[in-house]
Amino acid sequence: MTKNVSELFGAMVFNDDVMRERLPKEIYKSLAKTVATGRTIDPSIADVVANAMKDWAVEKGATHYTHWFQPLTGVTAEKHDAFISPVGACKVVMEFSGKELIRGESDASSFPSGGLRATFEARGYTAWDPASYAFVKDGTLYIPTAFCSYTGEALDSKTPLLRSMDALNTQALRILRLFGDTVTRHVDITVGAEQEYFIIDKAMYDRRKDLVYTGRTLFGAPAPKGQELEDHYFGPLKTRIAAFMADLDEALWKMGINAKTKHNEAAPAQHELAPIYATVNIATDQNLLTMEYMKKIAEKHGLVCLLHEKPYDGVNGSGKHNNWSLTANGKNLLDPGKTPEENIQFLLILAAIVKAVDDYQDLMRISVAHAGNDHRLGANEAPPAIVSIFVGEELDAVIRAIMSGTSYHGTKAPMMDLGIPTVPVFRKDTTDRNRTSPFAFTGNKFEFRMVGSSQNIAMPNTVLNTAVAESFRQFADVLEGAINFDVAVAKLIKDTFVAHHRILFDGNGYSEEWEREAARRGLLNLRTSVDAYNAFTDPKNVKLFSSLGVMSEAEMRSREEIYFENYSKIVNIEAQTMIVMASRDYIPAVETYIAQIADTAAKKTAVCPDASCAVEKDIIRRLSELNATAYGAVERLRQAETDAASIENARGRAECYCSRVLPIMAELRAAVDQMETLTASKCWPVPTYGDMMFRV
Ligand code: ADP
Ligand code: MG
């Protein structure tokens, strides 16, 4: 079956080409300008755009439209309205107005608002984001929107992201102007999010309540084989997986998503999909759509896609490597370049990023804090909870030379008058492959690897954009007032590296020595999500977001509340699921098995009184003890769970779930997993790790 990919690509997207073709020239120009400059749309053109969009969508089979948004639940939301409008008694026409395109009204009361709802109205508004293309999916025209309260407070992930893009653009332009760039009108933030996931057979999945309710296995002894042979990573694709991936690619291409690379990942049944990068708000929308399609298309193949950060204990978890860079006039600003002038600009931008990540380590950590990601960070091939930066040997040597005022010996290039060594023509291969670093320079972009596989990338990018905007703002303030720019910029670069080099680390991020070393350097180690959330509304963080217009203090407080609430809800569901599985499946299954063995022993003794029953007795003794332990843990879990749930204050509740409920969950799991290894396979009520990971 050959398909014409270039014809198929973007077929369901109302993209620039379609707009150019279908909109009157003046309207197209006005819209394109709105998008390029990030301004609000001129209402007078909205009716024309809406009508063209509707005609196009109807041709693609659409009957409905929806404002598609990203509430703080972490997934996307949509409500479909038909285009129909009655004319006369029994006739309709398909209609879609500019007003309907630009603004939607929706009842916000069922979405998390973290207290913003209490003070304001229940109504929420969705506002069209013209910078992200509309598309048709399953008979509906999807319009990407931002979601906010009646009084304009952001109730979604998208609004702060859009604001952070604006903040970074403004400050980055100030820096470019200082270097004599008078032409760049807009600095583009580009992101490529590599998505990891697991695949499991649907029939097995259906038999695991933990996967169904929580997305991860809460029980399960390790399979005899894990990922130690490393035979899965980049291994040949199984037929069923290959068919799923081919379908997925086709679906994504139709949506204009540049799904580029696909391969097996480190753990058995783990895979990855990487798109070609796009502007960050589009990359965000596309990643959400990619996750949705992964789930949907897997079902078609009798499979289930697991996007949880840690579906299985003891093997790799899933992350989302967020590749981030800045582009001006088609030129990558993180490309070290060949000429000294550009190098100075590059070094200043690098210094700004190093400073941003060091100053806002806590926000970087918070942006990836999620109950699911806590099981991944610091375990099996995932970066630790400590934020640090890897720049690679070559850049590290350059930075050291700058700090000490000596020349950089790795290059023949002469020292410049300013005492800044020129960056050598950069060989991309000398940078990467420190897989243990949470934030690594990979030649011409930074890769933030702490992001969890299930997370919306909006928040990590909002933090990154805003923190870097703040560095640029401070730098521009200094440099714009400088008497001698060259001297001032050299001093600024040096001072910044001296002040922030503690965040640079090229060693093994998985090691215990690094934890000690990081503590010595005064770097934060916010182990759990709850530790991280506690730092969110720190005065310095409130100042950062509010001064750059990305989030107000009220918006931050509401988000903080939602973080804590969401964490408690997740752990609560997990604890409840464990209680149900242990008391209704595992404990009875083990009792049944014990009874069978006791029966066997009794029958054996009746026939042959001197036959040994040592095996039966030993199994019965050990299983009885473990089952009693499991039973006791269930009772304590119930109690701890009830106590936690009764705590009024969201922060206190989350802290209790984290410090009291999770440890009992671990005890219960340990007892059940041990019983699994002693119980006959035919008596075990659920598929095992071996079944789930190796029989796809
Ligand atoms: P790897 O990380 O395996 O070396 P690549 O470097 O090819 O792979 O790219 C990984 C991801 O980074 C891809 O999604 C790619 O599109 C993205 N990427 C590449 N260049 C940029 C850039 N300038 N800005 C943002 N993302 C980028
Ligand atoms: Mg990568």
GROMACS .gro file of C-alpha atoms in nm, residues 173-523:
model
  351
  173LEU     CA    1   1.467   4.160   2.071
  174ARG     CA    2   1.631   4.405   2.311
  175ILE     CA    3   1.940   4.182   2.315
  176LEU     CA    4   1.946   4.144   1.936
  177ARG     CA    5   1.917   4.521   1.889
  178LEU     CA    6   2.223   4.567   2.112
  179PHE     CA    7   2.416   4.353   1.867
  180GLY     CA    8   2.306   4.571   1.581
  181ASP     CA    9   2.023   4.355   1.451
  182THR     CA   10   1.763   4.600   1.328
  183VAL     CA   11   1.571   4.365   1.101
  184THR     CA   12   1.438   4.087   1.324
  185ARG     CA   13   1.076   4.159   1.414
  186HIS     CA   14   1.007   3.844   1.605
  187VAL     CA   15   1.207   3.583   1.793
  188ASP     CA   16   1.060   3.238   1.746
  189ILE     CA   17   1.079   2.977   2.021
  190THR     CA   18   1.112   2.632   1.872
  191VAL     CA   19   1.039   2.304   2.048
  192GLY     CA   20   1.059   1.939   1.950
  193ALA     CA   21   0.908   1.705   2.208
  194GLU     CA   22   1.026   1.345   2.185
  195GLN     CA   23   0.746   1.129   2.324
  196GLU     CA   24   0.809   0.797   2.499
  197TYR     CA   25   0.531   0.545   2.564
  198PHE     CA   26   0.456   0.182   2.640
  199ILE     CA   27   0.228  -0.051   2.448
  200ILE     CA   28   0.033  -0.336   2.606
  201ASP     CA   29  -0.214  -0.589   2.471
  202LYS     CA   30  -0.570  -0.468   2.532
  203ALA     CA   31  -0.690  -0.799   2.677
  204MET     CA   32  -0.411  -0.798   2.937
  205TYR     CA   33  -0.471  -0.434   3.015
  206ASP     CA   34  -0.840  -0.495   3.080
  207ARG     CA   35  -0.752  -0.750   3.345
  208ARG     CA   36  -0.536  -0.504   3.540
  209LYS     CA   37  -0.751  -0.271   3.749
  210ASP     CA   38  -0.440  -0.071   3.840
  211LEU     CA   39  -0.366   0.009   3.476
  212VAL     CA   40  -0.730   0.086   3.403
  213TYR     CA   41  -0.776   0.321   3.700
  214THR     CA   42  -0.430   0.469   3.747
  215GLY     CA   43  -0.228   0.409   3.430
  216ARG     CA   44   0.049   0.229   3.617
  217THR     CA   45   0.095  -0.111   3.778
  218LEU     CA   46   0.061  -0.084   4.155
  219PHE     CA   47   0.163  -0.446   4.202
  220GLY     CA   48   0.381  -0.691   4.012
  221ALA     CA   49   0.692  -0.891   4.080
  222PRO     CA   50   0.973  -0.832   3.829
  223ALA     CA   51   0.981  -1.060   3.525
  224PRO     CA   52   1.283  -1.293   3.496
  225LYS     CA   53   1.400  -1.069   3.214
  226GLY     CA   54   1.402  -0.692   3.223
  227GLN     CA   55   1.601  -0.457   3.001
  228GLU     CA   56   1.945  -0.584   3.106
  229LEU     CA   57   2.033  -0.734   2.768
  230GLU     CA   58   1.952  -0.402   2.603
  231ASP     CA   59   1.811  -0.598   2.315
  232HIS     CA   60   1.497  -0.386   2.284
  233TYR     CA   61   1.656  -0.043   2.237
  234PHE     CA   62   1.649   0.035   1.862
  235GLY     CA   63   1.563  -0.333   1.803
  236PRO     CA   64   1.349  -0.446   1.509
  237LEU     CA   65   0.982  -0.356   1.541
  238LYS     CA   66   0.736  -0.638   1.603
  239THR     CA   67   0.480  -0.671   1.323
  240ARG     CA   68   0.188  -0.556   1.534
  241ILE     CA   69   0.378  -0.257   1.668
  242ALA     CA   70   0.500  -0.165   1.319
  243ALA     CA   71   0.141  -0.170   1.190
  244PHE     CA   72   0.030   0.052   1.479
  245MET     CA   73   0.315   0.296   1.416
  246ALA     CA   74   0.241   0.315   1.044
  247ASP     CA   75  -0.123   0.401   1.114
  248LEU     CA   76  -0.018   0.653   1.375
  249ASP     CA   77   0.223   0.825   1.136
  250GLU     CA   78  -0.047   0.853   0.872
  251ALA     CA   79  -0.300   0.998   1.116
  252LEU     CA   80  -0.047   1.250   1.246
  253TRP     CA   81   0.068   1.352   0.900
  254LYS     CA   82  -0.291   1.426   0.802
  255MET     CA   83  -0.303   1.660   1.100
  256GLY     CA   84   0.011   1.832   0.977
  257ILE     CA   85   0.225   1.687   1.253
  258ASN     CA   86   0.580   1.614   1.140
  259ALA     CA   87   0.612   1.271   1.299
  260LYS     CA   88   0.966   1.195   1.197
  261THR     CA   89   1.142   0.929   1.400
  262LYS     CA   90   1.011   0.613   1.562
  263HIS     CA   91   1.198   0.340   1.742
  264ASN     CA   92   1.195   0.090   2.024
  265GLU     CA   93   1.309   0.234   2.356
  266ALA     CA   94   1.516   0.085   2.637
  267ALA     CA   95   1.248  -0.109   2.827
  268PRO     CA   96   1.058  -0.401   2.677
  269ALA     CA   97   0.738  -0.276   2.507
  270GLN     CA   98   0.860   0.084   2.528
  271HIS     CA   99   0.877   0.306   2.220
  272GLU     CA  100   0.944   0.663   2.114
  273LEU     CA  101   0.811   0.905   1.857
  274ALA     CA  102   0.990   1.230   1.772
  275PRO     CA  103   0.840   1.505   1.557
  276ILE     CA  104   1.026   1.777   1.372
  277TYR     CA  105   1.028   2.086   1.590
  278ALA     CA  106   0.775   2.367   1.561
  279THR     CA  107   0.696   2.699   1.730
  280VAL     CA  108   0.635   2.618   2.094
  281ASN     CA  109   0.257   2.680   2.110
  282ILE     CA  110   0.206   2.469   1.800
  283ALA     CA  111   0.445   2.204   1.931
  284THR     CA  112   0.237   2.196   2.249
  285ASP     CA  113  -0.091   2.148   2.064
  286GLN     CA  114   0.066   1.889   1.839
  287ASN     CA  115   0.210   1.692   2.129
  288LEU     CA  116  -0.132   1.678   2.295
  289LEU     CA  117  -0.284   1.558   1.969
  290THR     CA  118  -0.005   1.303   1.929
  291MET     CA  119  -0.080   1.158   2.271
  292GLU     CA  120  -0.449   1.144   2.190
  293TYR     CA  121  -0.384   0.965   1.860
  294MET     CA  122  -0.142   0.722   2.023
  295LYS     CA  123  -0.423   0.607   2.251
  296LYS     CA  124  -0.689   0.601   1.984
  297ILE     CA  125  -0.490   0.420   1.717
  298ALA     CA  126  -0.356   0.165   1.967
  299GLU     CA  127  -0.716   0.065   2.043
  300LYS     CA  128  -0.778  -0.003   1.674
  301HIS     CA  129  -0.497  -0.257   1.688
  302GLY     CA  130  -0.620  -0.426   2.003
  303LEU     CA  131  -0.352  -0.248   2.201
  304VAL     CA  132  -0.339   0.015   2.472
  305CYS     CA  133  -0.087   0.298   2.481
  306LEU     CA  134   0.042   0.377   2.830
  307LEU     CA  135   0.156   0.736   2.867
  308HIS     CA  136   0.222   0.714   3.242
  309GLU     CA  137   0.575   0.804   3.356
  310LYS     CA  138   0.625   0.472   3.530
  311PRO     CA  139   0.392   0.196   3.417
  312TYR     CA  140   0.629  -0.075   3.543
  313ASP     CA  141   0.863  -0.074   3.839
  314GLY     CA  142   1.224  -0.172   3.786
  315VAL     CA  143   1.252  -0.079   3.417
  316ASN     CA  144   1.280   0.258   3.244
  317GLY     CA  145   1.007   0.509   3.287
  318SER     CA  146   0.880   0.732   3.006
  319GLY     CA  147   0.973   1.092   2.961
  320LYS     CA  148   0.930   1.362   2.706
  321HIS     CA  149   1.256   1.523   2.600
  322ASN     CA  150   1.175   1.886   2.539
  323ASN     CA  151   1.421   2.025   2.282
  324TRP     CA  152   1.419   2.404   2.301
  325SER     CA  153   1.582   2.676   2.097
  326LEU     CA  154   1.543   3.034   1.973
  327THR     CA  155   1.531   3.144   1.611
  328ALA     CA  156   1.558   3.492   1.465
  329ASN     CA  157   1.503   3.543   1.092
  330GLY     CA  158   1.551   3.174   1.027
  331LYS     CA  159   1.880   3.165   1.216
  332ASN     CA  160   1.917   2.947   1.525
  333LEU     CA  161   2.041   3.170   1.807
  334LEU     CA  162   2.182   2.871   1.993
  335ASP     CA  163   2.408   2.782   1.706
  336PRO     CA  164   2.759   2.871   1.828
  337GLY     CA  165   2.849   2.995   1.481
  338LYS     CA  166   3.183   3.071   1.323
  339THR     CA  167   3.255   3.439   1.366
  340PRO     CA  168   3.353   3.609   1.688
  341GLU     CA  169   3.075   3.869   1.677
  342GLU     CA  170   2.821   3.596   1.663
  343ASN     CA  171   3.010   3.404   1.927
  344ILE     CA  172   2.982   3.689   2.173
  345GLN     CA  173   2.611   3.701   2.111
  346PHE     CA  174   2.597   3.324   2.150
  347LEU     CA  175   2.800   3.336   2.472
  348LEU     CA  176   2.573   3.603   2.614
  349ILE     CA  177   2.264   3.398   2.530
  350LEU     CA  178   2.427   3.089   2.678
  351ALA     CA  179   2.509   3.286   2.993
  352ALA     CA  180   2.148   3.404   3.010
  353ILE     CA  181   2.020   3.046   2.994
  354VAL     CA  182   2.270   2.923   3.253
  355LYS     CA  183   2.167   3.204   3.485
  356ALA     CA  184   1.796   3.141   3.423
  357VAL     CA  185   1.819   2.771   3.504
  358ASP     CA  186   2.028   2.836   3.816
  359ASP     CA  187   1.808   3.120   3.945
  360TYR     CA  188   1.490   2.922   3.884
  361GLN     CA  189   1.593   2.564   3.954
  362ASP     CA  190   1.287   2.533   4.173
  363LEU     CA  191   1.049   2.641   3.896
  364MET     CA  192   1.214   2.406   3.649
  365ARG     CA  193   1.159   2.122   3.896
  366ILE     CA  194   0.802   2.233   3.969
  367SER     CA  195   0.720   2.248   3.600
  368VAL     CA  196   0.775   1.871   3.579
  369ALA     CA  197   0.640   1.786   3.925
  370HIS     CA  198   0.361   1.537   3.892
  371ALA     CA  199   0.269   1.240   4.110
  372GLY     CA  200   0.351   1.003   3.824
  373ASN     CA  201   0.687   1.163   3.744
  374ASP     CA  202   0.801   1.117   4.108
  375HIS     CA  203   0.838   0.745   4.038
  376ARG     CA  204   1.057   0.817   3.739
  377LEU     CA  205   1.295   1.099   3.834
  378GLY     CA  206   1.605   0.953   3.992
  379ALA     CA  207   1.518   0.594   3.900
  380ASN     CA  208   1.634   0.381   3.605
  381GLU     CA  209   1.780   0.602   3.337
  382ALA     CA  210   1.586   0.912   3.429
  383PRO     CA  211   1.749   1.235   3.540
  384PRO     CA  212   1.750   1.297   3.915
  385ALA     CA  213   1.530   1.555   4.086
  386ILE     CA  214   1.831   1.790   4.101
  387VAL     CA  215   1.841   2.044   3.818
  388SER     CA  216   2.181   2.090   3.650
  389ILE     CA  217   2.313   2.177   3.305
  390PHE     CA  218   2.541   1.978   3.078
  391VAL     CA  219   2.719   2.187   2.815
  392GLY     CA  220   2.972   1.937   2.684
  393GLU     CA  221   3.348   1.932   2.703
  394GLU     CA  222   3.421   2.201   2.449
  395LEU     CA  223   3.186   2.466   2.582
  396ASP     CA  224   3.281   2.378   2.937
  397ALA     CA  225   3.644   2.456   2.854
  398VAL     CA  226   3.538   2.784   2.693
  399ILE     CA  227   3.339   2.881   3.001
  400ARG     CA  228   3.629   2.792   3.231
  401ALA     CA  229   3.863   3.002   3.022
  402ILE     CA  230   3.624   3.297   3.040
  403MET     CA  231   3.591   3.263   3.417
  404SER     CA  232   3.962   3.255   3.476
  405GLY     CA  233   4.047   3.511   3.209
  406THR     CA  234   4.286   3.270   3.040
  407SER     CA  235   4.286   3.168   2.679
  408TYR     CA  236   4.105   2.864   2.558
  409HIS     CA  237   4.354   2.607   2.436
  410GLY     CA  238   4.121   2.383   2.245
  411THR     CA  239   4.128   2.617   1.949
  412LYS     CA  240   4.382   2.788   1.731
  413ALA     CA  241   4.161   3.091   1.713
  414PRO     CA  242   4.328   3.395   1.868
  415MET     CA  243   4.207   3.567   2.180
  416MET     CA  244   4.010   3.874   2.104
  417ASP     CA  245   4.096   4.210   2.257
  418LEU     CA  246   3.815   4.171   2.503
  419GLY     CA  247   3.970   3.871   2.667
  420ILE     CA  248   3.695   3.646   2.547
  421PRO     CA  249   3.818   3.338   2.372
  422THR     CA  250   3.637   3.267   2.051
  423VAL     CA  251   3.427   2.961   2.043
  424PRO     CA  252   3.575   2.710   1.803
  425VAL     CA  253   3.378   2.602   1.504
  426PHE     CA  254   3.157   2.366   1.681
  427ARG     CA  255   3.150   1.996   1.622
  428LYS     CA  256   2.808   1.880   1.722
  429ASP     CA  257   2.929   1.535   1.827
  430THR     CA  258   3.147   1.676   2.101
  431THR     CA  259   2.846   1.790   2.295
  432ASP     CA  260   2.603   1.521   2.365
  433ARG     CA  261   2.547   1.198   2.500
  434ASN     CA  262   2.546   1.265   2.864
  435ARG     CA  263   2.217   1.087   2.900
  436THR     CA  264   2.205   1.150   3.273
  437SER     CA  265   2.174   1.526   3.255
  438PRO     CA  266   1.837   1.689   3.314
  439PHE     CA  267   1.918   1.985   3.089
  440ALA     CA  268   2.173   1.925   2.817
  441PHE     CA  269   2.314   2.136   2.535
  442THR     CA  270   2.297   1.925   2.222
  443GLY     CA  271   2.481   2.128   1.961
  444ASN     CA  272   2.227   2.397   1.879
  445LYS     CA  273   1.946   2.348   2.132
  446PHE     CA  274   1.887   2.258   2.492
  447GLU     CA  275   1.714   1.934   2.578
  448PHE     CA  276   1.509   1.937   2.900
  449ARG     CA  277   1.475   1.573   2.993
  450MET     CA  278   1.288   1.587   3.321
  451VAL     CA  279   0.947   1.633   3.160
  452GLY     CA  280   0.715   1.338   3.224
  453SER     CA  281   0.562   1.145   2.936
  454SER     CA  282   0.202   1.226   3.032
  455GLN     CA  283   0.258   1.596   3.094
  456ASN     CA  284   0.152   1.894   2.891
  457ILE     CA  285   0.476   2.063   2.778
  458ALA     CA  286   0.318   2.407   2.818
  459MET     CA  287   0.433   2.460   3.178
  460PRO     CA  288   0.797   2.350   3.137
  461ASN     CA  289   0.824   2.582   2.838
  462THR     CA  290   0.643   2.865   3.016
  463VAL     CA  291   0.902   2.845   3.294
  464LEU     CA  292   1.194   2.822   3.056
  465ASN     CA  293   1.074   3.111   2.840
  466THR     CA  294   1.000   3.333   3.138
  467ALA     CA  295   1.323   3.261   3.325
  468VAL     CA  296   1.531   3.329   3.013
  469ALA     CA  297   1.327   3.644   2.943
  470GLU     CA  298   1.420   3.764   3.292
  471SER     CA  299   1.793   3.703   3.231
  472PHE     CA  300   1.766   3.892   2.901
  473ARG     CA  301   1.578   4.172   3.072
  474GLN     CA  302   1.851   4.214   3.334
  475PHE     CA  303   2.126   4.189   3.071
  476ALA     CA  304   1.957   4.443   2.845
  477ASP     CA  305   1.915   4.685   3.136
  478VAL     CA  306   2.289   4.670   3.203
  479LEU     CA  307   2.403   4.681   2.844
  480GLU     CA  308   2.168   4.947   2.714
  481GLY     CA  309   2.320   5.188   2.964
  482ALA     CA  310   2.681   5.085   2.903
  483ILE     CA  311   2.933   5.345   2.794
  484ASN     CA  312   3.154   5.088   2.625
  485PHE     CA  313   2.937   4.802   2.502
  486ASP     CA  314   3.224   4.565   2.420
  487VAL     CA  315   3.378   4.595   2.763
  488ALA     CA  316   3.043   4.575   2.938
  489VAL     CA  317   2.932   4.263   2.753
  490ALA     CA  318   3.262   4.085   2.822
  491LYS     CA  319   3.235   4.165   3.191
  492LEU     CA  320   2.871   4.059   3.202
  493ILE     CA  321   2.942   3.722   3.043
  494LYS     CA  322   3.231   3.657   3.278
  495ASP     CA  323   3.045   3.769   3.590
  496THR     CA  324   2.744   3.556   3.498
  497PHE     CA  325   2.946   3.239   3.451
  498VAL     CA  326   3.136   3.305   3.773
  499ALA     CA  327   2.811   3.353   3.963
  500HIS     CA  328   2.628   3.054   3.815
  501HIS     CA  329   2.882   2.789   3.721
  502ARG     CA  330   2.768   2.573   4.015
  503ILE     CA  331   2.471   2.463   3.800
  504LEU     CA  332   2.705   2.314   3.536
  505PHE     CA  333   2.771   1.944   3.579
  506ASP     CA  334   2.916   1.704   3.324
  507GLY     CA  335   2.945   1.392   3.537
  508ASN     CA  336   2.712   1.105   3.610
  509GLY     CA  337   2.381   1.250   3.726
  510TYR     CA  338   2.261   0.909   3.843
  511SER     CA  339   2.536   0.868   4.102
  512GLU     CA  340   2.508   0.915   4.477
  513GLU     CA  341   2.825   1.127   4.475
  514TRP     CA  342   2.640   1.378   4.262
  515GLU     CA  343   2.367   1.411   4.526
  516ARG     CA  344   2.634   1.491   4.785
  517GLU     CA  345   2.824   1.721   4.549
  518ALA     CA  346   2.504   1.903   4.452
  519ALA     CA  347   2.423   1.958   4.820
  520ARG     CA  348   2.772   2.096   4.873
  521ARG     CA  349   2.716   2.337   4.583
  522GLY     CA  350   2.390   2.448   4.736
  523LEU     CA  351   2.173   2.316   4.453
   0.00000   0.00000   0.00000
